[in-house]
Structures are given as structure tokens and as C-alpha cells.
Amino acid sequence: MNKLVERLGNLPLALVQAGTYMRETKTGCSKYLDLYQKSWTDLVAETPRLRDYENGSIQTTWMISYNRIRHSNPTAGKLLQLWAYLGRQDVWYELFLPGSARCPECEWLQELAQSEIGFKSVIRSLLAYSLIEAQQHTESYSIHPVVHDWCAETISDGNGDLKTIALTIVGEAVPDHTEAAYWVSQQRLLPHVDRCIRQIGDSDLHSRLGDVQACSIFHNLGVLYDDQGKHPEAEKMYQWALDGEDKALSPNDPSLIITINNLGNLYSSQGKYTEAEKMYQWALDGLEKWDPNHPSTLNTVNNLGILYKDQGKYSEAEKMLQRALDETKKAWGPDYLSTLKTVNNLGTLYYKQGNFTVAEKAYQQALDGYTKAWGPNHPSILETVNNLGFLYYKQSKLTKAKKMLQRALDGFTKAFGPDHPSTLQSIHDLQLLSATRSEQIEEIHPRAHDRNDDESETNQTSTIITLDRQG
């Protein structure tokens, strides 16, 4: 019963309708919930009319309200239809801005995004009929779960154009890593992305938008899923992007190469080293033909260095990381973010080789540079904070070690939540630190960086921000 009440959002009339159906058909709560989720429209059609309710059912009332809205404010009617393909909660004005630029032919979307005052006027029409609710603490709007189901099954069912618009909106809204608190925006966007992906296939979007735009959207969604620790979903998005780019773009096109590199990042983070090396080498071959000293090329060199380090190939790792560091420092200077991340990664290599003094110097240099560029609480800093914690343990500086590892855990929890892989790994690290057996401590390993936010310094496209690895 509790699951059914929760699914119906405690909506009194929906609960009355459910009770009427279950009573007259001798159906239990679990079975009714199963029928509701499998075939909402058929179930509602078979539900007896409510004798004491003027319109017979709440669905009839919603349809009357919708018809009135779409005649008095067509844009409001379109927004309600579109909402079926977005998450039901936390819809806000800025969500629509990047995607509207990609859909200039969609007049109602242009009107919706033209100004915040206009957006609120559209929203007011939906609020007037109690079809949505305002969330004051986030300045956003939500729709009741049963109304959301009704929209998806009736006024929006099978509308391919709306599905495409919805996915374009969320795909273009993925924030750059250069944006303040980008990880918070990602978490806010995630439910909308999940809803869209469940309702549209890659081939549908490719045919509607064309391969190049569709691939850009899929790549952005891959970045979001990857950052949020949803690796199977990220791989699916990157593969959809790669399939289209391979057909539509030349072999050396930067967009294709960047997707290849990001798949390498993903495979490496999953311990699929053979697949990762194949992707990195494929990317590097193309990038070196394009520009051997471009930041994207050097990021891939860096990635290969980290991969070799993870495989215990320390000589090859140092060669690649030193190349990346020398060329990046030469081109962009010692405080460039790619330079600092390569410094961190060399620190992890020195740590693995037992050269703790040089490793500490590298970590501290990276940490000082990150703090200057991003401030003390940016997630990009936390890997280096974590690494210093490991190093202090090996140097028997236990108080400083615990302080650093706790800072990393607190930062990951705040930025990504308690279930993100980085948060869980930090919990594990602190537990190992508390262990008394030295062989358990040996399981702790420093982390290398796998994201390079070089857009802030090179003004590259948003795809370049994911070019190097974190471990």
C-alpha cells in the first residue's frame, strides 16, 4: 500500500480511483501498481467513473484544463506537453536557454526562452489550473507524478518532435567544468537526462537532428554521466556519439578524436587497460597529425602516461608524463591547469616508485596552483588533497594524513553526494588508514587526474574539458 500511495503522490482523487478499481475488480495493491506502471492509459479507461465527482475522473478535468490553456496560451500548452519528456521536478528558466539556440525554427520555444518575465507568464497559466507547483527554495517548478504520467500517456504520447526538443534542451544544458559549482548543475540536470534517454533512441535523434548535432549532444551527456560516476550510461552515450561521428566526420576531426579519448578515460577508470590503450593511441595518432603540441594532444600523452603507470610500466609512464609536462610548460607556463595536473600525475608516479620527497614537492606545487586558480573547495583539487594524505601516511605524519583524507572525503561528499565513486573510495581510504596491519595500508593508492579544464585558458569547445584522466 505504501508504494502505491507514494507512486500516486498522495493525490486524494487518484487514490479514490485506485480504490474503486481495486474494490470492483478484486485487485490487490501490488497488482494495481504493476498495471499502472505497465499500461496507464488502459487502466484509467477501465476505472469506473466516480459518482460523487463532477467530471467523473480527474483525467477528464485535466484534459478540460489543458484544452483551455492551449487555446488561451499555446506556449503554455506546448510546455506542458514537453514536460512529459523531462523530469517531473525542478524545471527552471535557464534550463531552456542553451537548447533554444539550437532550435531556432521552434517558435514557441523561442517565446518561452526569450525572457524570464515571459517564462513566468507561461508558468502562471499552468499554475492557475493547479497543473504544476512552485518550489520557492529553488525558484523552480514541479509537476505532480500522476499529472506527469497523464501528460506522457495522453497529450504527449508518441510526439517525436517533442522528444527531440527535450533531449536537445538537456544535452545543451550540460555545464562546462569552468562554470562555478558545475557539479551541482550536473546533479540538477541528471533526472531530466535520465527521463529523456529512456524515451528516445540514438537512431531517432540522429535522423531528426543530423549526425553532427546529435553526436555533440550524446557526447555532452556522456561527460555528465561520467562525472557523476554512472559509467555504463557514459559508455553508452560516448558510443552513440562515436558511431555517428565515425560516419559523418573525417578521421582526424577533433570532435571524433575527443570522443575516442574520453572512451579511453572511461575504459581506464574501469581497469580495461587494453581497450583504453587502443583508444588513446587512436586519439593520439589523429591529434599529432592535427597539432603535436596542442593541449588536447598533450592531454592524451598525459593519459597514456597514467595508463602505463597503472600497469607498472614506470619508464614508459615517466617518458610520456615528462613530455606532456615539458611541452605544456613551454607553451602555456607553469601555472596552466594542464601543467598542474601533469605535475600531480608525476607525483603519483614518484609515489609508486617510493620517491616520496619528490612526490610531496609535486603534490604541493599542484595543490598551490589549483587553489590559486579555483579556490580551496573545487572538486578538481580534491584528488591532490587525497594524494597528499597518502603521502603523509607513508611518511608517518598520521595527523596530517587524516586531516587531508578527511578534507577530501568532506569535499567529495559535498560536491557529488554520498554514493559517488569518488566519495565511496575516500571512505574506503580512511578506513584503510585506520587499519593496523601494514599489508592493508599498502592497498591505498594515490589518484591521478583525468579531467583537464583547459577551456578556461584556451577557449576550446566544451568537449575538450574531459581530455585527461582521473584515477
mmCIF file of C-alpha atoms in Angstrom, residues 4 8 14 17-19 21-22 25 27-38 43-44 47:
data_model
loop_
_atom_site.group_PDB
_atom_site.id
_atom_site.type_symbol
_atom_site.label_atom_id
_atom_site.label_comp_id
_atom_site.label_asym_id
_atom_site.label_seq_id
_atom_site.Cartn_x
_atom_site.Cartn_y
_atom_site.Cartn_z
ATOM 1 C CA LEU A 4 1.110 2.683 -4.290
ATOM 2 C CA LEU A 8 0.301 8.287 -6.788
ATOM 3 C CA ALA A 14 -6.117 9.306 -7.659
ATOM 4 C CA GLN A 17 -9.958 5.996 -8.262
ATOM 5 C CA ALA A 18 -7.436 3.309 -7.421
ATOM 6 C CA GLY A 19 -9.555 2.118 -4.505
ATOM 7 C CA TYR A 21 -10.919 -0.110 -9.323
ATOM 8 C CA MET A 22 -9.364 -2.482 -6.795
ATOM 9 C CA THR A 25 -12.155 -5.906 -9.735
ATOM 10 C CA THR A 27 -7.301 -6.456 -7.396
ATOM 11 C CA GLY A 28 -4.587 -6.099 -4.755
ATOM 12 C CA CYS A 29 -2.290 -3.108 -4.287
ATOM 13 C CA SER A 30 0.777 -4.774 -5.795
ATOM 14 C CA LYS A 31 -1.105 -5.880 -8.886
ATOM 15 C CA TYR A 32 -2.686 -2.449 -9.343
ATOM 16 C CA LEU A 33 0.738 -0.789 -9.115
ATOM 17 C CA ASP A 34 2.099 -3.216 -11.700
ATOM 18 C CA LEU A 35 -0.805 -2.472 -14.064
ATOM 19 C CA TYR A 36 -0.379 1.260 -13.504
ATOM 20 C CA GLN A 37 3.275 1.175 -14.482
ATOM 21 C CA LYS A 38 2.762 -1.113 -17.486
ATOM 22 C CA LEU A 43 -6.014 1.080 -16.635
ATOM 23 C CA VAL A 44 -7.575 4.540 -16.455
ATOM 24 C CA THR A 47 -11.550 2.507 -13.966
#
